[in-house]
Coordinates of C-alpha atoms in Angstrom, one line a residue:
Chain P
X26 CA 11.4 -28.2 24.5
X27 CA 15.0 -29.9 24.1
X28 CA 18.0 -27.9 24.8
X29 CA 20.0 -29.9 22.2
X30 CA 18.4 -28.1 19.2
X31 CA 21.1 -25.4 18.5
X32 CA 20.4 -21.7 17.8
X33 CA 21.1 -21.3 14.1
X34 CA 23.1 -18.4 12.9
X35 CA 20.7 -15.8 11.3
X36 CA 19.4 -16.5 7.7
X37 CA 21.8 -15.3 5.1
X38 CA 24.8 -16.7 6.7
X39 CA 26.4 -20.0 6.1
X40 CA 24.9 -23.0 7.6
X41 CA 25.3 -24.6 11.2
X42 CA 29.2 -24.0 12.7
X43 CA 31.2 -27.5 11.7
X44 CA 30.8 -30.1 14.8
X45 CA 26.9 -29.0 15.5
X46 CA 25.1 -30.8 13.3
X47 CA 21.8 -29.4 11.6
X48 CA 18.7 -31.3 13.2
X49 CA 15.5 -31.2 11.5
X50 CA 13.0 -30.3 14.0
X51 CA 9.0 -29.7 14.0
X52 CA 9.3 -26.2 15.8
X53 CA 10.0 -24.1 12.6
X54 CA 7.1 -25.8 11.3
X55 CA 4.8 -25.4 13.9
X56 CA 5.5 -21.6 14.1
X57 CA 5.1 -21.0 10.8
X58 CA 2.4 -23.0 10.1
X59 CA -0.6 -20.5 10.9
X60 CA 0.5 -17.7 9.3
X61 CA 1.4 -19.7 6.5
X62 CA -1.9 -21.4 6.3
X63 CA -3.5 -18.0 6.1
X64 CA -1.4 -16.8 3.3
X65 CA -1.2 -20.1 1.3
X66 CA -5.2 -20.3 1.4
X67 CA -5.4 -17.2 0.3
X68 CA -3.2 -16.5 -2.2
X69 CA -1.5 -20.0 -3.8
X70 CA -4.9 -22.0 -3.2
X71 CA -7.2 -18.9 -4.7
X72 CA -4.7 -18.3 -7.5
X73 CA -5.1 -22.0 -8.4
X74 CA -8.9 -22.0 -8.1
X75 CA -8.9 -18.9 -10.2
X76 CA -6.7 -20.5 -13.0
X77 CA -9.3 -23.4 -13.0
X78 CA -12.2 -21.2 -13.4
X79 CA -10.7 -19.0 -16.2
X80 CA -11.3 -21.9 -18.2
X81 CA -15.2 -22.1 -17.3
X82 CA -18.5 -20.3 -18.6
X83 CA -18.9 -19.4 -14.7
X84 CA -21.6 -16.8 -15.2
X85 CA -23.9 -16.4 -12.0
X86 CA -26.6 -15.9 -14.4
X87 CA -26.4 -19.5 -15.9
X88 CA -27.5 -22.4 -14.3
X89 CA -24.8 -24.4 -15.3
X90 CA -21.0 -24.1 -15.7
X91 CA -19.1 -26.2 -18.1
X92 CA -15.7 -26.6 -18.8
X93 CA -15.1 -24.6 -22.1
X94 CA -11.2 -24.9 -22.6
X95 CA -9.2 -21.8 -24.1
X96 CA -12.7 -19.7 -25.0
X97 CA -12.3 -17.7 -22.5
X98 CA -8.7 -16.4 -23.4
X99 CA -9.6 -16.7 -27.3
X100 CA -12.1 -14.2 -26.2
X101 CA -10.2 -11.8 -23.9
X102 CA -7.3 -11.8 -26.9
X103 CA -9.9 -10.8 -29.4
X104 CA -11.9 -8.2 -26.8
X105 CA -11.1 -4.9 -27.5
X106 CA -11.8 -3.8 -24.3
X107 CA -9.6 -6.1 -22.8
X108 CA -6.6 -4.7 -24.9
X109 CA -7.9 -0.6 -24.0
X110 CA -8.2 -1.7 -20.2
X111 CA -4.2 -3.0 -20.6
X112 CA -2.9 0.0 -22.7
X113 CA -5.2 2.5 -19.8
X114 CA -3.4 0.4 -16.9
X115 CA 0.2 1.2 -18.7
X116 CA -0.6 4.7 -18.8
X117 CA -1.8 5.1 -15.7
X118 CA 1.0 2.9 -14.0
X119 CA 3.6 4.5 -16.1
X120 CA 2.2 7.9 -15.3
X121 CA 2.1 7.3 -11.3
X122 CA 5.4 5.3 -11.5
X123 CA 7.4 8.1 -13.0
X124 CA 5.9 11.0 -11.4
X125 CA 5.9 9.4 -7.8
X126 CA 9.8 8.2 -8.4
X127 CA 10.6 11.7 -9.7
X128 CA 9.0 14.1 -7.2
X129 CA 9.7 11.3 -4.3
X130 CA 13.3 11.4 -5.1
X131 CA 13.8 15.1 -5.2
X132 CA 11.6 15.6 -2.1
X133 CA 14.0 13.0 -0.4
X134 CA 17.3 15.0 -1.6
X135 CA 16.0 18.3 -0.2
X136 CA 14.9 16.5 3.3
X137 CA 18.6 14.6 3.2
X138 CA 19.5 18.1 4.1
X139 CA 19.6 19.3 7.7
X140 CA 17.2 21.7 8.7
X141 CA 14.6 22.7 11.4
X142 CA 11.2 21.1 10.8
X143 CA 12.6 18.3 8.4
X144 CA 10.7 15.7 10.4
X145 CA 7.3 17.8 10.0
X146 CA 7.9 18.0 6.5
X147 CA 8.5 14.1 5.8
X148 CA 5.4 13.2 8.1
X149 CA 3.4 15.8 6.0
X150 CA 4.5 14.2 2.8
X151 CA 3.4 10.7 4.4
X152 CA -0.1 11.9 5.3
X153 CA -1.5 11.3 1.9
X154 CA -0.5 7.8 2.2
X155 CA -2.3 7.1 5.4
X156 CA -5.8 8.8 4.2
X157 CA -8.4 6.1 3.1
X158 CA -8.3 6.3 -1.0
X159 CA -12.0 6.8 -0.9
X160 CA -12.0 9.7 1.1
X161 CA -9.1 11.0 -1.0
X162 CA -10.9 10.1 -4.0
X163 CA -14.3 11.8 -2.7
X164 CA -12.3 14.9 -2.0
X165 CA -10.8 15.2 -5.6
X166 CA -13.6 14.7 -7.1
X167 CA -15.5 17.7 -5.0
X168 CA -12.3 20.0 -6.0
X169 CA -11.9 18.9 -9.5
X170 CA -15.6 18.3 -10.5
X171 CA -17.1 20.5 -13.5
X172 CA -19.4 22.6 -10.7
X173 CA -16.9 22.5 -8.0
X174 CA -14.8 24.8 -6.2
X175 CA -11.8 25.2 -9.1
X176 CA -14.4 24.9 -11.8
X177 CA -16.7 27.8 -10.1
X178 CA -13.2 30.1 -9.7
X179 CA -12.2 29.6 -13.1
X180 CA -15.7 30.1 -14.6
X181 CA -15.5 34.3 -13.5
X182 CA -12.5 34.4 -15.0
X183 CA -14.2 32.8 -18.4
X184 CA -12.1 29.9 -18.3
X185 CA -14.0 26.4 -18.6
X186 CA -12.5 23.5 -16.1
X187 CA -14.0 20.4 -16.0
X188 CA -11.2 17.5 -16.4
X189 CA -13.2 14.7 -15.2
X190 CA -15.6 14.9 -18.3
X191 CA -13.0 14.5 -20.7
X192 CA -11.3 11.1 -21.6
X193 CA -7.5 12.6 -21.2
X194 CA -8.6 14.8 -18.3
X195 CA -10.4 12.0 -16.5
X196 CA -6.9 10.0 -16.8
X197 CA -4.5 12.7 -15.9
X198 CA -6.5 13.5 -13.1
X199 CA -6.4 10.0 -11.8
X200 CA -2.8 9.9 -12.3
X201 CA -2.3 13.5 -10.6
X202 CA -4.3 11.9 -7.5
X203 CA -2.5 8.7 -7.3
X204 CA 0.9 10.2 -7.7
X205 CA 0.0 12.7 -4.4
X206 CA -0.6 9.7 -2.5
X207 CA 2.5 7.9 -3.5
X208 CA 5.0 10.5 -3.5
X209 CA 5.5 10.0 0.3
X210 CA 6.2 6.6 0.2
X211 CA 8.8 7.0 -2.3
X212 CA 10.6 9.6 -0.4
X213 CA 10.8 7.6 2.9
X214 CA 12.2 4.9 0.5
X215 CA 14.8 6.9 -0.9
X216 CA 15.4 8.9 2.2
X217 CA 16.4 5.6 3.8
X218 CA 18.7 4.8 0.7
X219 CA 20.5 8.5 0.7
X220 CA 21.1 8.3 4.2
X221 CA 23.4 5.5 3.8
X222 CA 25.3 7.3 1.3
X223 CA 28.5 8.3 3.3
X224 CA 29.1 12.0 3.5
X225 CA 32.5 11.4 2.1
X226 CA 31.7 10.9 -1.2
X227 CA 29.6 14.4 -1.2
X228 CA 33.0 16.0 -0.1
X229 CA 34.8 14.5 -2.8
X230 CA 32.8 15.8 -5.0
X231 CA 32.8 19.1 -4.0
X232 CA 36.6 19.1 -3.8
X233 CA 36.5 18.4 -7.4
X234 CA 34.4 21.3 -8.2
X235 CA 30.7 19.7 -8.7
X236 CA 28.1 22.0 -8.9
X237 CA 25.1 20.4 -6.8
X238 CA 22.8 19.7 -9.3
X239 CA 25.5 17.6 -11.3
X240 CA 26.3 16.3 -7.8
X241 CA 22.6 14.9 -7.5
X242 CA 22.8 13.5 -11.0
X243 CA 26.3 12.0 -11.4
X244 CA 26.7 10.5 -7.9
X245 CA 23.3 10.5 -5.7
X246 CA 20.9 9.3 -8.3
X247 CA 23.4 6.4 -9.5
X248 CA 23.4 5.2 -5.5
X249 CA 20.2 5.4 -4.6
X250 CA 19.2 3.7 -8.3
X251 CA 18.4 0.2 -6.7
X252 CA 16.3 1.6 -4.1
X253 CA 14.5 3.8 -6.4
X254 CA 13.8 0.6 -8.8
X255 CA 12.4 -1.3 -6.0
X256 CA 10.0 1.4 -5.0
X257 CA 9.1 1.7 -8.6
X258 CA 8.3 -1.9 -8.8
X259 CA 6.2 -1.9 -5.7
X260 CA 4.2 1.1 -6.7
X261 CA 3.7 -0.5 -10.2
X262 CA 2.4 -3.6 -8.9
X263 CA -0.1 -2.1 -6.6
X264 CA -1.4 0.5 -9.2
X265 CA -1.6 -2.1 -11.7
X266 CA -4.2 -3.9 -9.4
X267 CA -5.6 -0.8 -8.1
X268 CA -9.7 -0.2 -8.3
X269 CA -10.2 2.1 -5.0
X270 CA -9.3 4.9 -6.4
X271 CA -10.8 4.8 -9.7
X272 CA -14.4 4.0 -8.1
X273 CA -14.5 7.2 -6.3
X274 CA -13.0 9.7 -8.5
X275 CA -14.1 8.5 -12.2
X276 CA -15.9 5.1 -11.7
X277 CA -14.1 4.0 -14.9
X278 CA -15.5 6.5 -16.8
X279 CA -15.9 8.9 -19.0
X280 CA -16.8 6.6 -21.9
X281 CA -14.5 3.9 -20.2
X282 CA -11.6 6.5 -20.2
X283 CA -10.1 5.3 -16.9
X284 CA -11.1 1.5 -17.0
X285 CA -7.9 -0.1 -16.6
X286 CA -7.3 -4.0 -16.5
X287 CA -8.2 -4.1 -12.7
X288 CA -11.3 -2.1 -13.0
X289 CA -12.5 -4.0 -15.8
X290 CA -11.6 -7.3 -14.0
X291 CA -13.5 -6.3 -11.2
X292 CA -16.8 -5.0 -13.4
X293 CA -16.9 -8.2 -15.8
X294 CA -16.5 -10.4 -12.3
X295 CA -18.7 -8.5 -9.9
X296 CA -21.2 -6.1 -12.0
X297 CA -21.9 -8.8 -15.0
X298 CA -21.2 -11.5 -12.4
X299 CA -19.3 -13.2 -15.9
X300 CA -16.9 -14.9 -13.1
X301 CA -15.3 -17.4 -15.7
X302 CA -14.4 -14.6 -17.8
X303 CA -13.3 -12.3 -15.2
X304 CA -11.1 -15.0 -13.9
X305 CA -9.6 -14.9 -17.4
X306 CA -8.8 -11.6 -16.9
X307 CA -7.4 -12.1 -13.1
X308 CA -5.2 -14.8 -15.0
X309 CA -3.7 -12.4 -17.4
X310 CA -3.2 -9.6 -14.8
X311 CA -1.5 -12.4 -12.4
X312 CA 1.1 -13.4 -15.3
X313 CA 2.1 -9.6 -15.5
X314 CA 2.0 -9.5 -11.6
X315 CA 4.5 -12.7 -11.7
X316 CA 6.9 -10.9 -14.0
X317 CA 6.7 -7.8 -12.3
X318 CA 7.7 -9.9 -9.1
X319 CA 10.5 -11.6 -10.6
X320 CA 11.7 -8.2 -11.2
X321 CA 11.4 -6.9 -8.0
X322 CA 13.5 -10.2 -6.4
X323 CA 16.2 -9.5 -9.1
X324 CA 16.3 -5.7 -8.4
X325 CA 16.4 -7.1 -4.7
X326 CA 19.2 -9.1 -5.8
X327 CA 21.1 -6.9 -7.3
X328 CA 21.1 -4.1 -4.9
X329 CA 22.3 -7.1 -2.2
X330 CA 25.4 -7.4 -4.6
X331 CA 26.1 -3.8 -4.9
X332 CA 26.4 -3.6 -1.1
Chain B
X53 CA 33.1 28.6 -6.1
X54 CA 30.2 28.3 -4.7
X55 CA 30.3 26.7 -1.0
X56 CA 27.1 25.3 0.6
X57 CA 27.1 25.3 4.1
X58 CA 24.1 23.8 6.0
X59 CA 23.7 26.2 8.7
X60 CA 23.2 29.2 6.4
X61 CA 19.8 29.7 5.4
X62 CA 19.6 28.8 2.0
X63 CA 16.7 30.7 -0.1
X64 CA 16.3 27.8 -2.4
X65 CA 16.4 25.3 -0.3
X66 CA 13.5 27.0 1.8
X67 CA 11.5 28.0 -1.4
X68 CA 11.4 24.1 -2.7
X69 CA 10.4 23.1 0.6
X70 CA 7.7 26.0 0.7
X71 CA 6.3 24.4 -2.5
X72 CA 6.5 20.8 -1.2
X73 CA 4.6 21.7 2.2
X74 CA 2.2 23.9 0.3
X75 CA 1.2 20.9 -2.5
X76 CA 0.9 18.5 0.6
X77 CA -0.7 20.6 3.1
X78 CA -3.0 22.7 1.0
X79 CA -5.4 20.4 -0.1
X80 CA -5.8 18.9 3.4
X81 CA -6.1 22.3 4.9
X82 CA -9.0 22.7 2.0
X83 CA -11.0 20.3 2.8
X84 CA -10.5 20.8 6.7
X85 CA -12.1 24.4 6.0
X86 CA -14.5 22.9 3.5
X87 CA -15.9 20.7 6.2
X88 CA -16.2 23.6 8.8
X89 CA -17.7 25.9 6.5
X90 CA -21.7 26.8 6.3
X91 CA -23.3 25.2 3.3
X92 CA -23.7 28.2 1.5
X93 CA -20.4 29.1 1.0
X94 CA -19.3 25.7 -0.2
X95 CA -18.1 27.6 -3.7
X96 CA -17.3 30.4 -2.1
X97 CA -13.6 31.6 -3.4
X98 CA -12.4 33.2 -0.3
X99 CA -10.1 30.6 1.6
X100 CA -11.4 31.5 5.0
X101 CA -14.9 30.9 5.9
X102 CA -17.3 33.5 7.4
X103 CA -18.1 31.2 10.3
X104 CA -16.9 27.7 11.7
X105 CA -19.8 25.1 12.1
X106 CA -20.4 21.6 12.6
X107 CA -23.5 21.4 10.8
X108 CA -21.9 19.5 7.8
X109 CA -20.6 17.2 10.0
X110 CA -24.1 16.6 12.0
X111 CA -25.5 16.2 8.5
X112 CA -23.0 13.6 7.2
X113 CA -23.7 11.6 10.7
X114 CA -27.2 11.9 10.8
X115 CA -28.0 10.9 7.2
X116 CA -25.5 8.0 6.3
X117 CA -24.4 5.1 8.3
X118 CA -20.5 6.5 9.1
X119 CA -20.9 6.0 12.8
X120 CA -22.3 2.5 12.2
X121 CA -19.6 1.7 10.0
X122 CA -16.9 3.2 12.1
X123 CA -17.6 0.9 14.6
X124 CA -17.6 -2.1 11.8
X125 CA -14.1 -0.8 10.7
X126 CA -12.5 -0.3 14.4
X127 CA -13.6 -3.9 15.2
X128 CA -12.0 -5.2 12.1
X129 CA -8.9 -3.2 12.5
X130 CA -8.7 -4.1 16.3
X131 CA -9.4 -7.7 15.3
X132 CA -7.0 -8.1 12.2
X133 CA -4.2 -6.8 14.4
X134 CA -4.6 -8.8 17.3
X135 CA -4.6 -12.1 14.9
X136 CA -1.5 -10.4 12.9
X137 CA 0.7 -9.6 15.9
X138 CA 1.1 -13.3 17.5
X139 CA 1.2 -14.8 14.0
X140 CA 3.7 -12.6 12.5
X141 CA 5.8 -12.9 16.0
X142 CA 5.8 -16.7 15.7
X143 CA 6.8 -16.6 11.9
X144 CA 9.3 -13.9 11.8
X145 CA 11.1 -15.4 14.6
X146 CA 11.1 -18.8 12.9
X147 CA 12.2 -17.6 9.3
X148 CA 15.2 -15.4 11.5
X149 CA 16.2 -17.8 13.7
X150 CA 15.8 -21.5 12.0
X151 CA 16.7 -23.3 9.0
X152 CA 14.2 -25.6 7.4
X153 CA 13.6 -27.6 4.4
X154 CA 11.2 -25.5 2.2
X155 CA 12.1 -22.4 4.1
X156 CA 13.0 -20.2 1.1
X157 CA 10.3 -21.5 -0.9
X158 CA 7.8 -20.4 1.9
X159 CA 9.6 -17.3 2.3
X160 CA 9.2 -16.5 -1.6
X161 CA 5.4 -17.0 -1.3
X162 CA 5.6 -14.9 1.4
X163 CA 7.4 -12.0 -0.6
X164 CA 4.9 -13.2 -3.7
X165 CA 1.7 -12.5 -1.3
X166 CA 3.3 -9.1 -0.5
X167 CA 3.4 -8.0 -3.7
X168 CA 0.1 -9.6 -5.2
X169 CA -3.1 -7.6 -3.6
X170 CA -5.9 -9.6 -3.3
X171 CA -8.1 -8.0 -6.5
X172 CA -6.9 -10.9 -8.8
X173 CA -8.0 -13.7 -5.9
X174 CA -11.3 -12.1 -5.5
X175 CA -13.5 -14.4 -7.2
X176 CA -12.2 -17.4 -5.8
X177 CA -12.4 -15.8 -2.5
X178 CA -16.1 -15.0 -2.8
X179 CA -17.0 -18.4 -4.2
X180 CA -15.4 -20.1 -1.1
X181 CA -17.0 -17.7 1.0
X182 CA -20.3 -18.2 -0.7
X183 CA -20.2 -21.9 0.1
X184 CA -18.9 -21.6 3.4
X185 CA -21.6 -19.0 4.1
X186 CA -19.1 -16.6 5.3
X187 CA -20.8 -13.9 3.1
X188 CA -21.7 -10.8 5.0
X189 CA -20.1 -12.5 8.1
X190 CA -17.4 -10.0 9.7
X191 CA -15.3 -13.2 10.2
X192 CA -14.8 -13.7 6.7
X193 CA -13.2 -9.9 5.9
X194 CA -11.4 -10.3 8.8
X195 CA -9.6 -13.5 7.7
X196 CA -9.2 -12.0 4.4
X197 CA -7.3 -8.7 5.6
X198 CA -5.3 -10.8 8.0
X199 CA -4.2 -12.8 5.0
X200 CA -3.2 -9.3 3.5
X201 CA -1.4 -7.9 6.3
X202 CA 0.6 -10.8 7.3
X203 CA 3.3 -11.0 4.5
X204 CA 4.5 -7.2 5.6
X205 CA 4.1 -7.9 9.4
X206 CA 6.1 -11.1 9.1
X207 CA 8.9 -9.3 6.9
X208 CA 9.4 -6.6 9.3
X209 CA 9.7 -9.1 12.5
X210 CA 12.0 -11.5 10.5
X211 CA 14.1 -8.5 9.5
X212 CA 14.1 -7.3 13.2
X213 CA 14.8 -10.7 14.8
X214 CA 18.0 -10.7 12.1
X215 CA 19.4 -7.4 13.5
X216 CA 19.5 -8.9 16.8
X217 CA 22.7 -10.7 17.7
X218 CA 21.9 -14.7 18.4
X219 CA 24.8 -14.9 21.3
X220 CA 22.3 -14.0 24.1
X221 CA 19.8 -16.5 23.1
X222 CA 22.6 -18.8 22.5
X223 CA 23.9 -18.2 25.8
X224 CA 20.5 -18.8 27.7
X225 CA 19.8 -22.0 26.1
X226 CA 23.5 -23.1 27.4
X227 CA 22.1 -22.2 30.9
X228 CA 19.5 -24.6 30.5
X229 CA 16.4 -22.2 29.2
X230 CA 14.5 -24.0 26.2
X231 CA 15.2 -22.3 22.8
X232 CA 11.7 -20.9 22.6
X233 CA 12.2 -19.9 26.3
X234 CA 15.0 -18.0 25.3
X235 CA 13.4 -16.3 22.5
X236 CA 10.3 -15.4 24.9
X237 CA 12.6 -14.1 27.7
X238 CA 15.1 -12.5 25.7
X239 CA 13.9 -11.4 22.1
X240 CA 10.3 -10.4 23.0
X241 CA 10.7 -7.8 25.3
X242 CA 12.7 -6.3 22.9
X243 CA 10.5 -6.4 20.1
X244 CA 8.4 -3.4 21.3
X245 CA 9.4 -1.2 18.4
X246 CA 8.6 -3.4 15.8
X247 CA 5.7 -4.5 16.9
X248 CA 4.2 -0.9 17.2
X249 CA 5.4 -0.2 13.7
X250 CA 3.2 -3.4 12.6
X251 CA 0.3 -2.2 14.8
X252 CA 0.3 1.1 13.2
X253 CA 0.8 -0.4 9.5
X254 CA -1.7 -3.0 9.8
X255 CA -4.5 -0.9 11.5
X256 CA -4.1 2.3 8.9
X257 CA -3.9 0.0 5.8
X258 CA -6.6 -2.3 7.3
X259 CA -8.9 1.1 7.7
X260 CA -8.2 2.0 4.1
X261 CA -10.2 -1.6 3.4
X262 CA -12.3 -1.2 0.3
X263 CA -12.8 -3.4 -2.5
X264 CA -13.0 -6.7 -0.7
X265 CA -15.6 -5.4 1.6
X266 CA -17.6 -3.9 -1.0
X267 CA -17.8 -7.3 -2.7
X268 CA -18.1 -9.5 0.4
X269 CA -20.2 -7.4 2.4
X270 CA -23.1 -6.4 0.1
X271 CA -25.2 -5.6 2.9
X272 CA -25.3 -1.4 3.8
X273 CA -24.6 -2.3 7.7
X274 CA -22.3 -4.9 7.6
X275 CA -20.0 -2.5 5.7
X276 CA -16.8 -0.4 6.7
X277 CA -16.4 3.2 6.3
X278 CA -15.0 3.7 2.9
X279 CA -18.4 2.0 1.8
X280 CA -20.0 4.4 3.7
X281 CA -18.3 7.2 2.2
X282 CA -18.6 6.2 -1.4
X283 CA -22.6 5.7 -0.9
X284 CA -23.0 8.7 0.6
X285 CA -21.2 10.3 -2.7
X286 CA -23.4 8.5 -4.9
X287 CA -26.5 9.6 -3.1
X288 CA -25.6 13.5 -1.9
X289 CA -22.9 14.3 -4.9
X290 CA -23.8 17.9 -4.6
X291 CA -23.4 18.1 -0.7
X292 CA -19.7 19.2 -1.0
X293 CA -19.4 20.5 2.6
X294 CA -21.2 17.4 3.8
X295 CA -19.1 14.9 1.9
X296 CA -15.8 16.6 3.1
X297 CA -16.9 16.6 7.0
X298 CA -17.7 12.9 5.9
X299 CA -14.0 12.3 4.5
X300 CA -12.8 14.1 7.3
X301 CA -14.6 12.0 9.9
X302 CA -13.3 8.7 8.8
X303 CA -9.8 10.2 8.2
X304 CA -9.5 11.3 12.1
X305 CA -8.5 7.4 13.1
X306 CA -5.5 6.7 11.0
X307 CA -4.5 10.3 10.9
X308 CA -4.2 10.5 14.5
X309 CA -2.6 7.2 14.8
X310 CA 0.0 8.0 12.4
X311 CA 0.9 11.1 13.8
X312 CA 1.4 9.2 17.6
X313 CA 3.6 6.7 16.1
X314 CA 4.7 8.4 12.7
X315 CA 8.5 7.5 13.6
X316 CA 7.4 3.7 14.0
X317 CA 5.3 3.8 10.8
X318 CA 8.1 5.4 8.8
X319 CA 10.4 2.9 10.1
X320 CA 8.3 0.4 9.1
X321 CA 7.6 1.4 5.5
X322 CA 11.6 1.6 5.1
X323 CA 12.0 -1.8 6.2
X324 CA 9.2 -3.4 3.9
X325 CA 10.7 -1.9 1.0
X326 CA 13.8 -3.4 2.0
X327 CA 13.1 -6.6 2.1
X328 CA 15.0 -9.5 1.0

């Protein structure tokens, strides 16, 4: 390697210092090439391929595939199941994001106090995030099933308990299970945001006579709002594309009550093998993902400006 | 006026923390006890089993393929870690220390793929793999999971390198070291903590692999642990204690790894959310 290539300033700072012109070299490209090859192939290239496939009638049960223009998109617009699945995704994502961010933030506020065992509780809150989703889902089903432990305990009291057999109950169950998993992520992210707030601000508020609840609402929340927003968008994207937990807890049922867009896309593609139509739903989902990612980038920028 | 001193025990704080601990810990303890309970006591309302037994675990392991699948999952996770760590070190270093044409665009693509999970790309991957003969090939699954893990790993390394002042590397290059030589001698020895964070996060998330494996590994013996447990749920849905034992069994590795490296894991999660 040549020693004349100067060491660059870290990204984000202005470019090279005057007098030492920047030289383009192959080195950075070689360094990023292997990782970029993986990522470009498995996201960018596959995305282009999926867009192409969405204009075909590709179906594994059909011998020939042909180009059918916008037909799949017309079909998707008229497909009640697509509309329903988007609404269900909306419910699911909103439920998980609102509950996770709310409770994740409150727990972070609690953990921001100094007390013995703080690390232990933080670890306990994150454990659900570490468990395999399928394991969590299988256990949730054992626990909440109509002939499970809670149901048989409540039966003795004469109460009927079978949330997974009712449409709204199944959705609420899914939301709660996924919230239980996700709270830890929000807590950890929010805690980092909270610890960046200088204690002076709280002292000033206390001197002004602010009560602790009002301090949380008027001082803490606005200061960590950008951090929470980022956590919310991350959770929204991952839950919009989530199928795993649904497989284990409800399998889309009962009566398609928990068939989100992600689940419907998977079903069209890999149960009915309508890969062309599945691609169309995937493209529609990708558009929604991209909108969310643009929000994510904007939220990052906003946070950067505020700091 | 009420003053809140932090040293005095605060009953409000304590009770709130008690509830939090209960909500998160109770289901875990419950499933652990269910896994160790005799099958006849599956629906018993008493929280503690009369005896502790390993017969559920024995049953879960003998009838399913969880042991073989654990081996598959372990190989998958180790292989993904082995590929992701060097690749993300190279790329993260380049993103942090070089300015080059297309860097920001490439960074955006990395961020984009960090956010977009594999599901929407699964049809295309399935088709490529069908053509390339990579269906039911462990290598195929490893590659998808490498691609899934790389963005976050690269972000973490990049943030770490950015946090290290460039001066020492500059001094080393002045002393006649090549630029990459300076990186290897000065930067690399400092990367221990961030590499540990990458390792634990990549291992734990890859262990959760389900949907890609479900699609690409149709041969039940080639799959991963999640598939094994779900198949067991389909077949033996009434055997609650056996399923609980299976769930506990497949969770031991990631939970142990997390508890061992929780500090690094949490740091990585925090840094991962603060990309940009």
